[in-house]
PDB file of C-alpha atoms in Angstrom:
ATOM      1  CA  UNK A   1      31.163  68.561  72.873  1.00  0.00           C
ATOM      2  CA  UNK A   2      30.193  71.685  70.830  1.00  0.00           C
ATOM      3  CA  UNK A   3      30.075  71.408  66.637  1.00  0.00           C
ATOM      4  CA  UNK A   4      30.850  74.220  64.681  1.00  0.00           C
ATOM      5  CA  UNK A   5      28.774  74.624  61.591  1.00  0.00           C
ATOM      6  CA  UNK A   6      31.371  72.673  59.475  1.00  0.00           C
ATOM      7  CA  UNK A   7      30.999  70.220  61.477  1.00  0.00           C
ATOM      8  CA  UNK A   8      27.309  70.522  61.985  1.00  0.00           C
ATOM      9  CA  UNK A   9      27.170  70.173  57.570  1.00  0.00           C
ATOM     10  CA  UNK A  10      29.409  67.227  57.698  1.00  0.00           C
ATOM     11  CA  UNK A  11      26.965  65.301  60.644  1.00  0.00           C
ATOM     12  CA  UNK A  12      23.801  66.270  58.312  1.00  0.00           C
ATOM     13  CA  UNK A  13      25.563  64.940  55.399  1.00  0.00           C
ATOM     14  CA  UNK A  14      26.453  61.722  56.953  1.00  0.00           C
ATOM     15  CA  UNK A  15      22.606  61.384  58.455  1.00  0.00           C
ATOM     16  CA  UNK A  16      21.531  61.455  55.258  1.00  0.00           C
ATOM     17  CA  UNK A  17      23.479  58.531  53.678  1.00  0.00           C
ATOM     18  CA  UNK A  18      23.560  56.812  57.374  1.00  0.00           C
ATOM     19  CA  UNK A  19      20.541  57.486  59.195  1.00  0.00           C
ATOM     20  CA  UNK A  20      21.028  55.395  62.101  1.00  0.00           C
ATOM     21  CA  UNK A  21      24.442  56.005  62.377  1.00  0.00           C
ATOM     22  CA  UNK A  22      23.914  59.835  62.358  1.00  0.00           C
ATOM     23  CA  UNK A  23      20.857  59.330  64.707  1.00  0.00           C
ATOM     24  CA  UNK A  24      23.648  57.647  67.412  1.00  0.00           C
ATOM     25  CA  UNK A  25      25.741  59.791  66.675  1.00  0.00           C
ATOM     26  CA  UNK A  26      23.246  62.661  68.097  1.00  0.00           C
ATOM     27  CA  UNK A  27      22.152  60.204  70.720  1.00  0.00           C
ATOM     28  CA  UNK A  28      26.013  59.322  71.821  1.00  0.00           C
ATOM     29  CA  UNK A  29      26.673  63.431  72.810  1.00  0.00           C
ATOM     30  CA  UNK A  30      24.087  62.650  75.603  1.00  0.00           C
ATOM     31  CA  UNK A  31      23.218  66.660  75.698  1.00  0.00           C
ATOM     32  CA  UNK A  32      21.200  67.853  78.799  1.00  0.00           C
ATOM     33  CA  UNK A  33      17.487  68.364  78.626  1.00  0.00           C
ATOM     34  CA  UNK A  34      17.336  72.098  78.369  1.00  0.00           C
ATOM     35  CA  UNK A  35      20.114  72.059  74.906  1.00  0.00           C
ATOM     36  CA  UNK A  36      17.459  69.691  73.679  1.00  0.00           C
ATOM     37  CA  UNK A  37      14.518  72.131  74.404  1.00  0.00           C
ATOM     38  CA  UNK A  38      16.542  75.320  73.139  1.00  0.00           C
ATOM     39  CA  UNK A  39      17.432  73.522  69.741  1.00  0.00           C
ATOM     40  CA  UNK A  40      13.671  72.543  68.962  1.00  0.00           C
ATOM     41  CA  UNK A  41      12.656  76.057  70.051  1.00  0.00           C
ATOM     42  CA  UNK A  42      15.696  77.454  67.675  1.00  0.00           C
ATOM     43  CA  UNK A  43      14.507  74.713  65.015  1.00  0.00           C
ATOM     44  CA  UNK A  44      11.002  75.877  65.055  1.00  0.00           C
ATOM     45  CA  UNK A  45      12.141  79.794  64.837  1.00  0.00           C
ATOM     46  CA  UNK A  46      14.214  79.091  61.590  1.00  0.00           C
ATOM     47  CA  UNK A  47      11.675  76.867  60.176  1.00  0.00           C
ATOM     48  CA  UNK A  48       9.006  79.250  60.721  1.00  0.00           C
ATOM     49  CA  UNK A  49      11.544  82.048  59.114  1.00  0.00           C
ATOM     50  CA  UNK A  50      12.389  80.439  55.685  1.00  0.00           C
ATOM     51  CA  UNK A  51       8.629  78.754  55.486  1.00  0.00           C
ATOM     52  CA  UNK A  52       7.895  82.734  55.528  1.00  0.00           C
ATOM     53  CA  UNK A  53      10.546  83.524  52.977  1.00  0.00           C
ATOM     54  CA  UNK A  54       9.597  81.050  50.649  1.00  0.00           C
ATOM     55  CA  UNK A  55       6.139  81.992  50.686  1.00  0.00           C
ATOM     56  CA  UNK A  56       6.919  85.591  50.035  1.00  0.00           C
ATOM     57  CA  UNK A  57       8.803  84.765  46.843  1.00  0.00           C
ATOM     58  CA  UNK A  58       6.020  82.318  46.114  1.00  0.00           C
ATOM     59  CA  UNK A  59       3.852  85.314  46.510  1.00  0.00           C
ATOM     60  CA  UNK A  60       6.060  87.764  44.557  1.00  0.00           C
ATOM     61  CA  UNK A  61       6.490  85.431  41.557  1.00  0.00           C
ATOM     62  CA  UNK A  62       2.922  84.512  41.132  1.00  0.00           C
ATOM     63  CA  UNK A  63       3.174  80.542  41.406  1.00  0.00           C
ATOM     64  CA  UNK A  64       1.494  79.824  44.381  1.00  0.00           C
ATOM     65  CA  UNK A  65      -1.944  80.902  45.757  1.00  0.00           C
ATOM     66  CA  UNK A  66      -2.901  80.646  49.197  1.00  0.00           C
ATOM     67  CA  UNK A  67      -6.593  80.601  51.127  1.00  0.00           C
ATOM     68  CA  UNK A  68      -6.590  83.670  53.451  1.00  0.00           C
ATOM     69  CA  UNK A  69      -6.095  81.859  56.480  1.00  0.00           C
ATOM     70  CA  UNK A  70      -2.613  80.468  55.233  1.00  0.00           C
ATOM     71  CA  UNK A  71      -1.939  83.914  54.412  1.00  0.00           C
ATOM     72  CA  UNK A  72      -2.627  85.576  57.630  1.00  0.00           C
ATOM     73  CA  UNK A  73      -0.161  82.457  59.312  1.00  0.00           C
ATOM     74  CA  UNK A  74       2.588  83.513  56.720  1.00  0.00           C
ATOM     75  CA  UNK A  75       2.101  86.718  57.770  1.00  0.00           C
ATOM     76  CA  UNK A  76       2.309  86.504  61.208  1.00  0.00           C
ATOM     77  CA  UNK A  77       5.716  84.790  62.116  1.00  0.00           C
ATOM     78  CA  UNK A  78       5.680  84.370  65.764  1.00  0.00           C
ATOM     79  CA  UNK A  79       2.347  82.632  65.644  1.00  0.00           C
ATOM     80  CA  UNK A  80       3.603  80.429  63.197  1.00  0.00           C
ATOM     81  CA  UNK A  81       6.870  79.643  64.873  1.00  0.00           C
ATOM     82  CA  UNK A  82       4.234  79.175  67.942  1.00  0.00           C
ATOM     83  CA  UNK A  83       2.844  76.427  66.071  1.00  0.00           C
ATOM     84  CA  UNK A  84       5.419  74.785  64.461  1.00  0.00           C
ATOM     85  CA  UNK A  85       7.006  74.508  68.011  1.00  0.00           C
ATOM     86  CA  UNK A  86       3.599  72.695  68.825  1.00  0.00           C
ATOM     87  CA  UNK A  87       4.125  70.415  65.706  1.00  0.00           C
ATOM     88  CA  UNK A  88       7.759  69.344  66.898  1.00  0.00           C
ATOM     89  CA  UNK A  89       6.773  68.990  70.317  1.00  0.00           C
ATOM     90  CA  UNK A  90       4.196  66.809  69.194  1.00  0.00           C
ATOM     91  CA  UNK A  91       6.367  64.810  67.322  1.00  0.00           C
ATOM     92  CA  UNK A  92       8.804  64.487  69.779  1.00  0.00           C
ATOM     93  CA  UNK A  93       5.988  62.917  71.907  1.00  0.00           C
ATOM     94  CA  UNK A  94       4.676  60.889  69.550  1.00  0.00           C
ATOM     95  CA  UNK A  95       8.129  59.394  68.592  1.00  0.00           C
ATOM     96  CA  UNK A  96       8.785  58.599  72.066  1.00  0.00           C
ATOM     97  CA  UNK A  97       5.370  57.538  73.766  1.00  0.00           C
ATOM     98  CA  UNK A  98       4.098  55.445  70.761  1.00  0.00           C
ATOM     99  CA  UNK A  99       8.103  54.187  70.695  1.00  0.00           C
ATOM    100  CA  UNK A 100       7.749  53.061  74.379  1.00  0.00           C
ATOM    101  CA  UNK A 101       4.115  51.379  73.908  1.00  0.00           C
ATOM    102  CA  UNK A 102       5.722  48.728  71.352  1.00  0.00           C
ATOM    103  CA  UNK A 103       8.898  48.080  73.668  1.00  0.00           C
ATOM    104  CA  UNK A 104      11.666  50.862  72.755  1.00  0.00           C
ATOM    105  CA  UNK A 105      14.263  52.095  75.349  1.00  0.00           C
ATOM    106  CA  UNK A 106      14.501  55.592  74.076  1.00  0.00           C
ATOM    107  CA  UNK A 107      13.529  58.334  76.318  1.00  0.00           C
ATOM    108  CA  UNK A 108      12.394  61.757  76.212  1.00  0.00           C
ATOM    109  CA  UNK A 109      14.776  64.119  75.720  1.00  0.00           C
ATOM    110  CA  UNK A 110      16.317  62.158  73.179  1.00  0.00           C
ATOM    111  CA  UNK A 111      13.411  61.934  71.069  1.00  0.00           C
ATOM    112  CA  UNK A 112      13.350  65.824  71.577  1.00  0.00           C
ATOM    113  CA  UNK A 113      16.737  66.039  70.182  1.00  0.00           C
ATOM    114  CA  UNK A 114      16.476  63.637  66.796  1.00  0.00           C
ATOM    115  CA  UNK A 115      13.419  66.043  66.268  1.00  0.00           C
ATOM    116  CA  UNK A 116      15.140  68.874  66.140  1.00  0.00           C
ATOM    117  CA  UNK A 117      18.077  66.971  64.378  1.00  0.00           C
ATOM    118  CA  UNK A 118      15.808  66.067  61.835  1.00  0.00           C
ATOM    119  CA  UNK A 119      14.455  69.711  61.269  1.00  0.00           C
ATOM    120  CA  UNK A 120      18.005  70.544  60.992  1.00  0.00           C
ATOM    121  CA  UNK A 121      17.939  68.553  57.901  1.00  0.00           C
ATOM    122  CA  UNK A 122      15.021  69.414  56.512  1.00  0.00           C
ATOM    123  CA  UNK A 123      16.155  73.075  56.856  1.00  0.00           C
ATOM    124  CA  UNK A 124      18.556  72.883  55.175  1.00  0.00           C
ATOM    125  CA  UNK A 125      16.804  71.561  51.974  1.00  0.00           C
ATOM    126  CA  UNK A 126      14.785  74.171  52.631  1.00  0.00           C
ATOM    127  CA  UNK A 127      17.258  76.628  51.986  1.00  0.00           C
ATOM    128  CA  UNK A 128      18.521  74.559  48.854  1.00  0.00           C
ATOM    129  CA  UNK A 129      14.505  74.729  47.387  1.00  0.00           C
ATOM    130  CA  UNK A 130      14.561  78.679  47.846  1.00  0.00           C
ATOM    131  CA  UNK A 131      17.986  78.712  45.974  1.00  0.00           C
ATOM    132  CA  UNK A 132      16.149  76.625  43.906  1.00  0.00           C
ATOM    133  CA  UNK A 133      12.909  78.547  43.236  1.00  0.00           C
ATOM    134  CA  UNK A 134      14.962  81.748  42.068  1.00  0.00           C
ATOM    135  CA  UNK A 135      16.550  79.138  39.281  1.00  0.00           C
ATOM    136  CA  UNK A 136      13.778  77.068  38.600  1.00  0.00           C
ATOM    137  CA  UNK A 137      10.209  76.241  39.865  1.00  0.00           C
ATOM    138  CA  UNK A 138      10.207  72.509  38.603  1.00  0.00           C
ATOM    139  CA  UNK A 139      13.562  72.289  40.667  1.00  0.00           C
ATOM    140  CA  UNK A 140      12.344  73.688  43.362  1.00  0.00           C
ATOM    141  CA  UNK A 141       9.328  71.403  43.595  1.00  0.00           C
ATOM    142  CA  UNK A 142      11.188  68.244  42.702  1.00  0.00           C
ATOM    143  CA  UNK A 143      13.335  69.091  45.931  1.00  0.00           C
ATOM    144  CA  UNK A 144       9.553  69.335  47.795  1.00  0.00           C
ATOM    145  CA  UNK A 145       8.566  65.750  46.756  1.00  0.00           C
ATOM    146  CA  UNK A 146      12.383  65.066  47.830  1.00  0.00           C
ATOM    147  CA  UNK A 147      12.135  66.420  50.817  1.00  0.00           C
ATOM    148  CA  UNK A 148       8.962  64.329  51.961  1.00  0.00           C
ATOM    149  CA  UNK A 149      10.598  61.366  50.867  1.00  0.00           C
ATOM    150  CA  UNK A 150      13.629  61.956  52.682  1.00  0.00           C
ATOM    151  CA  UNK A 151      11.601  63.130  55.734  1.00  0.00           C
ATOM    152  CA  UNK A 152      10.229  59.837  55.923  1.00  0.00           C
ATOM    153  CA  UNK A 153      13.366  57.436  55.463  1.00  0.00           C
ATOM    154  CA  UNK A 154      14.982  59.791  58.067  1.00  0.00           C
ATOM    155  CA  UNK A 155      11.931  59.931  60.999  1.00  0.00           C
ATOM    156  CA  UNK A 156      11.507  56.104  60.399  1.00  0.00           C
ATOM    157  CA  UNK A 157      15.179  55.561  60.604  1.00  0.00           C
ATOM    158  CA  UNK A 158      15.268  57.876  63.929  1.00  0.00           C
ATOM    159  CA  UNK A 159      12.642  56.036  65.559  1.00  0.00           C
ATOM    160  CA  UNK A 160      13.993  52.809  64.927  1.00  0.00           C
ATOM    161  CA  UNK A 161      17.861  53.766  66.542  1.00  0.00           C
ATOM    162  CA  UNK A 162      16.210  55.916  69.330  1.00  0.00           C
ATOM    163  CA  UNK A 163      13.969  52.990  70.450  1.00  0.00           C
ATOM    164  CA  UNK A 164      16.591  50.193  69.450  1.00  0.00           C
ATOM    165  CA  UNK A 165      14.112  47.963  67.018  1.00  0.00           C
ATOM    166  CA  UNK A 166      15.836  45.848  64.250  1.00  0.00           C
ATOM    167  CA  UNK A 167      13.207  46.362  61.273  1.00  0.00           C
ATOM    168  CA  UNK A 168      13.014  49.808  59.986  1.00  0.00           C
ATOM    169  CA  UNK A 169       9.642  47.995  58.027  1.00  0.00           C
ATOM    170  CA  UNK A 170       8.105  47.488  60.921  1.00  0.00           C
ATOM    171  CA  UNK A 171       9.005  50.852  62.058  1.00  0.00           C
ATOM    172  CA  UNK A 172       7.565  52.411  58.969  1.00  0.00           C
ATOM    173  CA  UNK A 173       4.253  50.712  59.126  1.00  0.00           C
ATOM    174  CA  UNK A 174       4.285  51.965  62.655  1.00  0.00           C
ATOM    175  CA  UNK A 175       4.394  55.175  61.762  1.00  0.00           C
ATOM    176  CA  UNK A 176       1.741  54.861  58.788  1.00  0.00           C
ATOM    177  CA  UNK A 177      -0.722  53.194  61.260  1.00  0.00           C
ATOM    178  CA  UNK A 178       0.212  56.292  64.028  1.00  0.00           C
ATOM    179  CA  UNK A 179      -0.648  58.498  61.288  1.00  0.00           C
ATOM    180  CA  UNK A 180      -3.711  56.497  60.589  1.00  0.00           C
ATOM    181  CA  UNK A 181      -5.096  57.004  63.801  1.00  0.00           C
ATOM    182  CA  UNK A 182      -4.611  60.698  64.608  1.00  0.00           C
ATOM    183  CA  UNK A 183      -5.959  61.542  61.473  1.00  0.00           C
ATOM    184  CA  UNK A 184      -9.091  59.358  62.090  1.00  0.00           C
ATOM    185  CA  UNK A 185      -8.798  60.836  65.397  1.00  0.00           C
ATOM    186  CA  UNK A 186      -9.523  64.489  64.108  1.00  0.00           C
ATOM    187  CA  UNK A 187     -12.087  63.573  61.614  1.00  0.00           C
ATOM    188  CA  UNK A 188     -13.851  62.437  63.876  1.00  0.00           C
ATOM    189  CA  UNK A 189     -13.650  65.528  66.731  1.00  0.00           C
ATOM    190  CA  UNK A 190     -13.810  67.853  63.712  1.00  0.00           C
ATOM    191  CA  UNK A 191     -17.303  66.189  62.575  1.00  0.00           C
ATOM    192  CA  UNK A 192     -17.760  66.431  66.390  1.00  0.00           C
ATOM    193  CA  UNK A 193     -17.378  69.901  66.907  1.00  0.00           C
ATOM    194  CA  UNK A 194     -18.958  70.972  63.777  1.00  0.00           C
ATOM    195  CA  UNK A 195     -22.027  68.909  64.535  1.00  0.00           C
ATOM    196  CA  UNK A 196     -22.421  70.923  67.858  1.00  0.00           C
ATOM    197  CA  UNK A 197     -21.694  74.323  66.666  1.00  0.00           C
ATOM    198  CA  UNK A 198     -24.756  73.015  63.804  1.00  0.00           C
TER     199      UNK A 198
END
């Protein structure tokens, strides 16, 4: 089953107000393993693109500044695409293995695909916060804080259909302990590794 973009608008739209029903209805196309590799590759190309975009109009109007090493990302966009790639992968992982460890069903490849279903969302605020930012810079961030939220009530939503748990609560405190952890996690290896190279 192929979507046209249309189609592909209407699906996004319906996510949004449904989450788990858009997340099955993803799951229910039961796409081979390489479509779901190819769309988090594409995902983290066009995510990588208008993250680039919007900080060269950022740049050019004078509203955001930047420490050099953000700068040099921006400006190179295959390493960035590189790592976003890394970030969704990572994701996709995490969404699945941590999934798995508390009893869900989902597997792999579909976690890959709600990850890059996801960024399909969140690319397309994107584009809405660039329209945005040529109208309006308090518009444009108001869509930022909206995008985290909806981030959030999507991945949580995602996780809780791919893995087939009931409470989307629980699923949510999941995710804020996961996040918990890693970032304890690399706290602790940063102090690690700066303590070395001291």
């Amino acid at each position: 089953m192929a979507f046209d973009m249309q189609e592909l608008l209407r699906a996004a739209r319906h996510t949004v107000q449904q989450p788990r029903s858009g997340a099955r209805l993803i799951l229910n196309l039961q796409l081979p393993v390489n479509v779901a590799w190819v769309s988090l590759a594409l995902m983290a190309v066009a995510s990588a693109a208008l993250s680039t975009l919007t900080f060269m109009l950022s740049e050019a109007a004078g509203t955001e500044a930047l420490d050099p090493a953000m700068t040099r990302l921006f400006e190179n966009p295959m390493q960035f695409a590189a790592l976003q790639a890394g970030v969704l992968l990572l994701g996709a992982m995490l969404m699945h293995a941590v999934g798995r460890m508390f009893g869900g069903r989902g597997q792999f490849n579909e976690a890959l695909l709600l990850v890059a279903w996801l960024e399909f969302i969140l690319l397309l605020l994107q584009i809405a916060q660039i329209v945005a930012m040529l109208v309006s810079a308090s518009l444009a961030g108001a869509l930022g804080v909206f995008g985290l939220v909806l981030f959030l009530w999507l991945l949580v939503n995602f996780i809780a259909e791919l893995h087939g748990f009931a409470s989307v609560l629980t699923v949510l405190f999941g995710v804020i302990g996961t996040f918990l952890v890693i970032s304890i996690a690399m706290a602790v290896l940063i102090v690690a590794f700066v303590g070395v190279g001291a």
